Short mmCIF file of C-alpha atoms and ligand atoms in Angstrom, two decimals:
data_model
loop_
_atom_site.label_atom_id
_atom_site.label_comp_id
_atom_site.label_asym_id
_atom_site.label_seq_id
_atom_site.Cartn_x
_atom_site.Cartn_y
_atom_site.Cartn_z
CA UNK A 4 86.99 36.27 100.19
CA UNK A 5 87.90 33.16 98.32
CA UNK A 6 86.88 29.72 99.53
CA UNK A 7 89.99 29.30 101.70
CA UNK A 8 91.02 30.17 105.22
CA UNK A 9 94.07 32.11 104.06
CA UNK A 10 94.30 35.46 102.34
CA UNK A 11 96.05 36.10 99.03
CA UNK A 12 98.28 39.13 99.46
CA UNK A 13 101.25 40.34 97.48
CA UNK A 14 103.29 43.22 96.16
CA UNK A 15 101.32 45.02 93.45
CA UNK A 16 102.63 47.13 90.61
CA UNK A 17 100.02 49.89 90.44
CA UNK A 18 101.60 51.68 87.48
CA UNK A 19 104.71 51.88 85.29
CA UNK A 20 106.67 53.76 87.98
CA UNK A 21 106.41 50.70 90.29
CA UNK A 22 109.90 49.60 89.24
CA UNK A 23 111.34 52.74 90.83
CA UNK A 24 110.59 51.09 94.17
CA UNK A 25 106.86 51.78 94.39
CA UNK A 26 105.32 48.32 94.69
CA UNK A 27 102.53 48.27 97.30
CA UNK A 28 101.33 45.37 99.46
CA UNK A 29 97.64 44.59 98.91
CA UNK A 30 95.05 41.84 99.18
CA UNK A 31 93.45 40.42 96.06
CA UNK A 32 91.01 37.81 94.86
CA UNK A 33 92.85 34.79 93.41
CA UNK A 34 91.77 32.63 90.50
CA UNK A 35 88.54 30.82 91.29
CA UNK A 36 89.28 27.30 92.52
CA UNK A 37 88.40 25.17 89.45
CA UNK A 38 85.35 23.00 90.05
CA UNK A 39 84.48 19.61 88.60
CA UNK A 40 82.60 20.61 85.51
CA UNK A 41 81.78 17.25 83.96
CA UNK A 42 80.97 18.75 80.55
CA UNK A 43 84.59 19.58 80.05
CA UNK A 44 87.15 16.95 80.87
CA UNK A 45 90.01 19.41 81.17
CA UNK A 46 88.26 21.51 83.73
CA UNK A 47 88.21 18.53 86.07
CA UNK A 48 91.87 19.20 86.80
CA UNK A 49 91.69 21.22 89.96
CA UNK A 50 94.02 24.09 90.54
CA UNK A 51 96.73 23.83 93.16
CA UNK A 52 97.20 26.45 95.86
CA UNK A 53 100.79 26.91 96.86
CA UNK A 54 102.32 28.65 99.88
CA UNK A 55 105.16 30.63 98.31
CA UNK A 56 108.63 30.17 99.75
CA UNK A 57 110.80 31.71 97.00
CA UNK A 58 110.33 33.71 93.83
CA UNK A 59 113.07 34.57 91.37
CA UNK A 60 113.11 38.01 89.79
CA UNK A 61 113.09 37.86 85.98
CA UNK A 62 113.68 40.87 83.73
CA UNK A 63 110.25 40.15 82.27
CA UNK A 64 108.76 41.17 85.64
CA UNK A 65 110.28 44.61 85.11
CA UNK A 66 109.28 44.89 81.43
CA UNK A 67 105.71 44.02 82.41
CA UNK A 68 105.39 46.04 85.64
CA UNK A 69 106.69 49.13 83.81
CA UNK A 70 104.55 48.51 80.69
CA UNK A 71 107.75 48.46 78.62
CA UNK A 72 106.35 46.05 76.03
CA UNK A 73 102.59 46.50 76.22
CA UNK A 74 99.91 48.74 77.66
CA UNK A 75 99.25 47.16 81.05
CA UNK A 76 96.43 49.40 82.23
CA UNK A 77 93.92 46.51 82.23
CA UNK A 78 96.15 44.52 84.60
CA UNK A 79 97.20 46.98 87.29
CA UNK A 80 97.54 46.29 90.14
CA UNK A 81 99.74 43.56 88.77
CA UNK A 82 101.39 40.86 90.88
CA UNK A 83 104.47 39.82 88.92
CA UNK A 84 106.89 36.92 89.60
CA UNK A 85 106.97 33.68 87.61
CA UNK A 86 109.83 31.74 89.11
CA UNK A 87 107.87 30.41 92.05
CA UNK A 88 108.79 27.69 94.50
CA UNK A 89 106.37 26.81 97.24
CA UNK A 90 104.59 24.15 99.19
CA UNK A 91 101.28 22.63 98.13
CA UNK A 92 98.63 23.49 100.71
CA UNK A 93 95.56 22.04 99.05
CA UNK A 94 95.14 19.44 96.34
CA UNK A 95 91.98 17.96 94.93
CA UNK A 96 91.60 14.36 93.77
CA UNK A 97 92.18 15.24 90.11
CA UNK A 98 95.57 16.96 90.32
CA UNK A 99 98.12 15.80 87.80
CA UNK A 100 101.44 14.19 88.58
CA UNK A 101 100.35 12.86 91.97
CA UNK A 102 101.01 16.21 93.67
CA UNK A 103 99.94 16.30 97.29
CA UNK A 104 99.84 18.61 100.28
CA UNK A 105 103.34 19.29 101.59
CA UNK A 106 105.12 18.74 98.25
CA UNK A 107 107.71 21.36 97.26
CA UNK A 108 106.80 22.46 93.77
CA UNK A 109 107.64 25.04 91.13
CA UNK A 110 105.70 27.19 88.69
CA UNK A 111 107.30 28.94 85.76
CA UNK A 112 106.16 31.68 83.42
CA UNK A 113 103.21 29.80 81.95
CA UNK A 114 100.33 28.60 84.03
CA UNK A 115 97.78 27.40 81.49
CA UNK A 116 97.08 26.56 77.85
CA UNK A 117 94.26 24.82 75.97
CA UNK A 118 95.79 21.34 76.61
CA UNK A 119 94.03 20.08 73.46
CA UNK A 120 95.79 21.40 70.38
CA UNK A 121 98.57 19.52 68.56
CA UNK A 122 101.25 21.60 70.29
CA UNK A 123 99.85 20.94 73.75
CA UNK A 124 99.47 17.23 73.03
CA UNK A 125 103.11 16.94 72.01
CA UNK A 126 104.34 18.67 75.19
CA UNK A 127 105.01 22.03 73.55
CA UNK A 128 102.44 23.90 75.60
CA UNK A 129 104.49 27.10 75.33
CA UNK A 130 103.48 27.23 71.65
CA UNK A 131 99.79 26.40 72.24
CA UNK A 132 97.59 27.37 69.28
CA UNK A 133 95.44 29.41 71.64
CA UNK A 134 98.46 31.13 73.19
CA UNK A 135 100.09 30.88 76.60
CA UNK A 136 98.29 31.93 79.75
CA UNK A 137 101.08 33.72 81.57
CA UNK A 138 101.53 33.17 85.29
CA UNK A 139 100.65 36.86 85.67
CA UNK A 140 98.99 39.51 83.52
CA UNK A 141 96.73 37.05 81.72
CA UNK A 142 93.09 36.00 81.89
CA UNK A 143 92.34 32.32 82.43
CA UNK A 144 90.12 30.75 79.76
CA UNK A 145 90.16 26.95 80.11
CA UNK A 146 89.25 26.94 83.78
CA UNK A 147 87.92 29.81 85.88
CA UNK A 148 87.29 31.87 82.74
CA UNK A 149 87.73 35.57 83.34
CA UNK A 150 89.98 35.25 86.42
CA UNK A 151 93.24 37.21 86.27
CA UNK A 152 96.48 35.33 86.74
CA UNK A 153 98.65 36.58 89.62
CA UNK A 154 102.32 35.83 90.17
CA UNK A 155 104.77 35.09 92.93
CA UNK A 156 105.76 38.36 94.67
CA UNK A 157 103.11 37.22 97.11
CA UNK A 158 102.28 34.83 99.91
CA UNK A 159 100.14 32.31 97.97
CA UNK A 160 99.71 31.23 94.38
CA UNK A 161 96.92 29.26 92.78
CA UNK A 162 96.76 27.73 89.33
CA UNK A 163 96.33 24.61 87.20
CA UNK A 164 98.29 21.56 88.33
CA UNK A 165 99.38 20.77 84.76
CA UNK A 166 101.89 23.62 85.01
CA UNK A 167 103.15 22.78 88.49
CA UNK A 168 106.30 20.65 88.66
CA UNK A 169 107.90 18.85 91.61
CA UNK A 170 111.26 20.25 92.77
CA UNK A 171 113.76 17.38 93.11
CA UNK A 172 115.08 16.95 96.64
CA UNK A 173 118.73 17.22 95.48
CA UNK A 174 118.24 20.88 94.49
CA UNK A 175 118.25 23.88 96.81
CA UNK A 176 114.65 25.13 96.33
CA UNK A 177 115.79 28.80 96.37
CA UNK A 178 118.28 28.10 93.58
CA UNK A 179 115.71 26.08 91.66
CA UNK A 180 113.30 29.04 91.59
CA UNK A 181 115.07 31.09 88.88
CA UNK A 182 115.50 27.97 86.77
CA UNK A 183 111.73 27.82 86.31
CA UNK A 184 111.79 30.67 83.79
CA UNK A 185 115.34 31.97 83.37
CA UNK A 186 116.90 28.52 83.37
CA UNK A 187 114.50 26.72 81.08
CA UNK A 188 114.37 29.58 78.58
CA UNK A 189 118.00 28.89 77.71
CA UNK A 190 118.08 25.16 78.52
CA UNK A 191 115.35 24.49 75.96
CA UNK A 192 117.14 25.95 72.86
CA UNK A 193 120.49 24.59 74.07
CA UNK A 194 118.98 21.09 73.99
CA UNK A 195 117.00 21.65 70.81
CA UNK A 196 119.99 22.93 68.83
CA UNK A 197 122.45 20.34 70.11
CA UNK A 198 124.74 22.21 72.53
CA UNK A 199 127.74 20.00 73.21
CA UNK A 200 126.79 17.54 70.45
CA UNK A 201 126.12 18.97 66.99
CA UNK A 202 126.81 22.49 68.31
CA UNK A 203 130.28 22.22 69.82
CA UNK A 204 130.90 25.97 70.03
CA UNK A 205 128.20 27.96 71.78
CA UNK A 206 128.06 31.73 72.29
CA UNK A 207 125.96 33.48 74.91
CA UNK A 208 125.10 37.16 74.47
CA UNK A 209 124.18 39.13 77.60
CA UNK A 210 125.49 37.79 80.89
CA UNK A 211 122.53 38.47 83.14
CA UNK A 212 120.08 36.05 84.74
CA UNK A 213 119.36 34.06 81.58
CA UNK A 214 122.88 34.46 80.21
CA UNK A 215 124.53 33.05 83.30
CA UNK A 216 122.26 30.01 83.13
CA UNK A 217 123.18 29.59 79.46
CA UNK A 218 126.89 29.56 80.33
CA UNK A 219 126.39 27.05 83.14
CA UNK A 220 124.14 24.73 81.16
CA UNK A 221 126.12 24.90 77.89
CA UNK A 222 129.31 24.07 79.77
CA UNK A 223 127.61 21.18 81.57
CA UNK A 224 126.41 19.88 78.19
CA UNK A 225 130.02 19.70 77.05
CA UNK A 226 130.16 22.73 74.75
CA UNK A 227 133.06 25.16 74.36
CA UNK A 228 131.51 28.40 75.54
CA UNK A 229 132.07 32.03 74.49
CA UNK A 230 130.60 34.81 76.63
CA UNK A 231 129.60 37.95 74.74
CA UNK A 232 128.97 40.97 76.92
CA UNK A 233 128.70 44.69 76.39
CA UNK A 234 131.43 45.41 78.97
CA UNK A 235 134.52 43.84 80.50
CA UNK A 236 132.93 43.84 83.96
CA UNK A 237 131.81 40.20 83.93
CA UNK A 238 134.85 38.54 82.39
CA UNK A 239 136.06 36.79 85.55
CA UNK A 240 132.56 35.67 86.51
CA UNK A 241 131.95 34.29 83.01
CA UNK A 242 135.16 32.28 83.22
CA UNK A 243 134.12 30.90 86.60
CA UNK A 244 130.83 29.84 84.98
CA UNK A 245 132.69 27.90 82.32
CA UNK A 246 133.32 30.32 79.44
CA UNK A 247 136.71 29.94 77.80
CA UNK A 248 136.43 32.95 75.48
CA UNK A 249 135.06 36.41 76.10
CA UNK A 250 134.00 39.03 73.54
CA UNK A 251 133.28 42.60 74.64
CA UNK A 252 131.09 44.48 72.22
CA UNK A 253 131.20 47.93 73.80
CA UNK A 254 133.04 50.39 71.57
CA UNK A 255 134.19 49.11 68.19
CA UNK A 256 132.15 46.02 67.45
CA UNK A 257 134.19 45.32 64.33
CA UNK A 258 137.37 45.08 66.39
CA UNK A 259 135.62 42.91 68.97
CA UNK A 260 134.42 40.44 66.37
CA UNK A 261 137.74 40.29 64.52
CA UNK A 262 139.26 36.83 64.80
CA UNK A 263 135.98 35.31 66.02
CA UNK A 264 134.08 35.35 62.71
CA UNK A 265 132.44 32.02 61.89
CA UNK A 266 133.61 30.50 65.16
CA UNK A 267 130.26 29.48 66.69
CA UNK A 268 127.60 26.88 65.88
CA UNK A 269 124.91 28.24 68.17
CA UNK A 270 124.27 31.61 69.80
CA UNK A 271 121.77 32.18 72.59
CA UNK A 272 121.02 35.89 72.69
CA UNK A 273 119.60 37.04 76.04
CA UNK A 274 120.38 40.74 75.91
CA UNK A 275 117.71 43.38 76.45
CA UNK A 276 119.87 45.93 74.63
CA UNK A 277 117.58 47.77 72.19
CA UNK A 278 120.63 48.74 70.11
CA UNK A 279 122.23 45.32 69.88
CA UNK A 280 124.50 44.94 66.84
CA UNK A 281 122.55 42.00 65.44
CA UNK A 282 124.23 41.78 62.04
CA UNK A 283 127.66 41.78 63.70
CA UNK A 284 126.56 39.03 66.07
CA UNK A 285 125.40 36.92 63.13
CA UNK A 286 128.89 37.12 61.65
CA UNK A 287 130.06 34.99 64.58
CA UNK A 288 128.13 31.99 63.24
CA UNK A 289 129.50 29.28 61.01
CA UNK A 290 127.40 28.39 57.95
CA UNK A 291 124.55 26.22 59.17
CA UNK A 292 124.70 27.89 62.58
CA UNK A 293 121.69 29.10 64.57
CA UNK A 294 121.06 32.37 66.37
CA UNK A 295 118.31 32.08 68.99
CA UNK A 296 116.69 35.24 70.27
CA UNK A 297 115.36 34.85 73.81
CA UNK A 298 115.97 38.37 75.15
CA UNK A 299 113.18 40.76 74.30
CA UNK A 300 114.26 44.41 74.19
CA UNK A 301 111.63 47.14 74.47
CA UNK A 302 111.67 48.01 70.78
CA UNK A 303 109.08 47.87 68.01
CA UNK A 304 111.25 46.33 65.32
CA UNK A 305 114.42 44.37 64.69
CA UNK A 306 117.41 45.94 62.95
CA UNK A 307 117.36 45.67 59.15
CA UNK A 308 119.24 42.71 57.69
CA UNK A 309 120.18 42.18 54.06
CA UNK A 310 118.87 38.98 52.37
CA UNK A 311 122.32 38.28 50.88
CA UNK A 312 123.74 37.95 54.34
CA UNK A 313 121.51 34.90 54.90
CA UNK A 314 122.00 33.54 51.39
CA UNK A 315 125.79 33.69 51.47
CA UNK A 316 126.23 32.57 55.06
CA UNK A 317 123.39 30.07 55.47
CA UNK A 318 122.71 31.12 59.05
CA UNK A 319 119.41 30.59 60.85
CA UNK A 320 117.73 33.29 62.89
CA UNK A 321 115.04 32.11 65.28
CA UNK A 322 113.52 32.68 68.69
CA UNK A 323 112.48 30.56 71.63
CA UNK A 324 109.92 30.90 74.40
CA UNK A 325 110.37 29.52 77.92
CA UNK A 326 109.88 25.73 78.13
CA UNK A 327 107.09 23.24 78.71
CA UNK A 328 106.46 21.56 82.08
CA UNK A 329 108.14 18.41 80.69
CA UNK A 330 111.18 20.45 79.66
CA UNK A 331 111.32 22.09 83.09
CA UNK A 332 111.38 18.65 84.74
CA UNK A 333 114.14 17.53 82.36
CA UNK A 334 116.15 20.67 83.21
CA UNK A 335 115.75 20.22 86.97
CA UNK A 336 116.93 16.64 86.65
CA UNK A 337 119.90 17.77 84.52
CA UNK A 338 120.78 20.52 87.00
CA UNK A 339 120.80 18.02 89.86
CA UNK A 340 122.76 15.40 87.93
CA UNK A 341 125.38 17.92 86.77
CA UNK A 342 125.52 19.97 89.94
CA UNK A 343 124.55 23.19 88.12
CA UNK A 344 124.59 25.94 90.74
CA UNK A 345 123.02 29.29 89.86
CA UNK A 346 124.52 32.47 91.28
CA UNK A 347 121.73 33.93 93.35
CA UNK A 348 121.28 36.66 95.93
CA UNK A 349 118.39 36.38 98.36
CA UNK A 350 116.23 39.31 99.44
CA UNK A 351 113.46 39.16 102.03
CA UNK A 352 110.11 39.44 100.24
CA UNK A 353 109.45 42.71 102.05
CA UNK A 354 112.51 44.24 100.34
CA UNK A 355 110.94 44.15 96.89
CA UNK A 356 111.29 47.91 96.64
CA UNK A 357 115.05 47.57 97.14
CA UNK A 358 115.57 44.55 94.91
CA UNK A 359 113.61 45.74 91.86
CA UNK A 360 115.43 49.08 91.37
CA UNK A 361 118.74 47.30 91.94
CA UNK A 362 117.92 44.75 89.25
CA UNK A 363 116.74 47.55 86.97
CA UNK A 364 120.11 49.23 87.44
CA UNK A 365 121.84 46.05 86.22
CA UNK A 366 123.36 45.23 89.60
CA UNK A 367 122.16 41.62 89.91
CA UNK A 368 124.96 39.01 89.90
CA UNK A 369 123.15 37.13 88.58
CA UNK A 370 119.64 36.41 89.82
CA UNK A 371 117.73 37.88 92.74
CA UNK A 372 115.44 35.57 94.67
CA UNK A 373 112.74 36.87 96.99
CA UNK A 374 112.39 34.86 100.19
CA UNK A 375 109.12 34.58 102.05
CA UNK A 376 110.38 33.98 105.59
CA UNK A 377 106.87 34.07 107.07
CA UNK A 378 106.07 30.97 105.02
CA UNK A 379 109.31 29.17 105.91
CA UNK A 380 111.67 30.36 103.15
CA UNK A 381 115.33 30.52 104.24
CA UNK A 382 117.38 33.67 103.73
N1 NAP B 420 112.13 34.19 75.49
C1 NAP B 420 111.59 33.97 76.67
O1 NAP B 420 110.73 33.11 76.86
C2 NAP B 420 112.09 34.79 77.84
C3 NAP B 420 112.02 34.28 79.14
C4 NAP B 420 112.58 35.01 80.18
C5 NAP B 420 113.13 36.24 79.93
N2 NAP B 420 113.12 36.74 78.66
C6 NAP B 420 113.75 38.03 78.35
O2 NAP B 420 115.14 37.84 78.30
C7 NAP B 420 115.80 39.07 78.57
C8 NAP B 420 116.87 38.85 79.62
O3 NAP B 420 116.27 38.54 80.85
P1 NAP B 420 117.18 38.43 82.17
O4 NAP B 420 116.26 38.14 83.28
O5 NAP B 420 118.33 37.57 81.90
O6 NAP B 420 117.68 39.95 82.26
P2 NAP B 420 118.96 40.54 83.00
O7 NAP B 420 119.33 39.68 84.14
O8 NAP B 420 118.67 41.97 83.22
O9 NAP B 420 120.11 40.38 81.90
C9 NAP B 420 120.07 41.06 80.69
C10 NAP B 420 121.50 41.27 80.21
O10 NAP B 420 121.46 41.93 78.97
C11 NAP B 420 122.65 42.72 78.82
N3 NAP B 420 122.36 44.10 78.40
C12 NAP B 420 123.14 44.81 77.55
N4 NAP B 420 122.62 45.99 77.33
C13 NAP B 420 121.48 46.08 78.03
C14 NAP B 420 120.52 47.09 78.18
N5 NAP B 420 120.58 48.26 77.54
N6 NAP B 420 119.51 46.85 79.02
C15 NAP B 420 119.40 45.68 79.66
N7 NAP B 420 120.29 44.65 79.53
C16 NAP B 420 121.32 44.87 78.72
C17 NAP B 420 123.36 42.70 80.14
O11 NAP B 420 124.42 41.74 80.00
P3 NAP B 420 125.91 42.21 79.65
O12 NAP B 420 126.31 43.15 80.74
O13 NAP B 420 126.66 40.94 79.66
O14 NAP B 420 125.87 42.85 78.30
C18 NAP B 420 122.31 42.19 81.11
O15 NAP B 420 122.90 41.52 82.19
C19 NAP B 420 114.69 40.03 79.00
O16 NAP B 420 114.33 40.82 77.89
C20 NAP B 420 113.56 39.11 79.39
O17 NAP B 420 112.31 39.71 79.30
C21 NAP B 420 112.63 36.02 77.62
ZN1 ZN B 421 110.83 35.13 83.11
ZN1 ZN B 422 97.06 24.21 73.08
#
């Protein structure tokens, strides 16, 4: 057992078929509690153990549990979940940000980085030169080298305090949970590419967990928002989230795009559709516009694009990964200030095997949040 009086237990994905409703509850060894190694300044930042109250369910959890992107055999049994809200239950004297026992805190999709490279020093830890340490399915290097990271479909979480943020008291902690990955992944490029300022017209492709956050945030930033979905099913919801235009791409994409060409300054693409009509989407951008890929379909390659398309239209194609702890804090503050309210549905933690297949079937409207009632989470 670890050096605590509580056990780390959670729902494990034991193989790719776990997402069919086959997660199993098990006990595991958490990350070693980081000690005060005086040779290495960074390793003097103790890890923070957190009693988990809520954990949002991100599509990445499903891609990873089912080995849709990568071979996961080295990581099974895998404890996924990286939209964690909980209560600090132990904090050493070196924790960052003044975190203390009893604080309600959040952890997103990244839980460590080198903290030394230029990217880390300028608060872009998500682009660390040594790579991100994911909140699950990674091996810690900086502290507790060799320990596996484990996520939030569990009762406790432990990890470096640098990646733990306080949850502001004006936010519902259950609703804040999915912001920690899904929210910040779209908030970050919306801010970076000027939604509502230099980018007046913003399009959002894929109205799922991330997409619904993109609509809510872009609207709150003052942009005119277009929702782009593969079906008509979400049109009313998208309007309620602030979209004023709706494009349905199912069927004849050409017809769908007609009249909307060169109407957008910024597109946030969240879809997981492996057959997305990328070149048609790019036609929606004005010259100088930016297309940001955040959705990550389970495919090996992107569709082919002709160089002249870029030359003659001067559009930018880029991607964006999650957001740094500083960006997460900025987003939580923005969400509180602008009363951004995510559309969530709560499931008891012990209903993981109901919630995951339902999410996999595309039924979430728009984010599922697991609630650990034993630890004090509220259904
Ligand atoms: N870049 C990052 O750092 C980052 C962070 C978090 C998540 N992600 C990735 O972002 C993607 C979206 O995550 P999410 O949690 O928002 O997922 P989600 O809730 O499942 O939403 C995905 C949306 O994509 C659209 N879609 C169209 N065709 C699809 C298909 N064949 N399969 C699945 N979805 C399809 C759907 O919207 P419509 O019905 O409106 O078409 C669906 O609601 C995932 O690939 C996830 O891994 C990336
Ligand atoms: Zn995520
Ligand atoms: Zn770094």
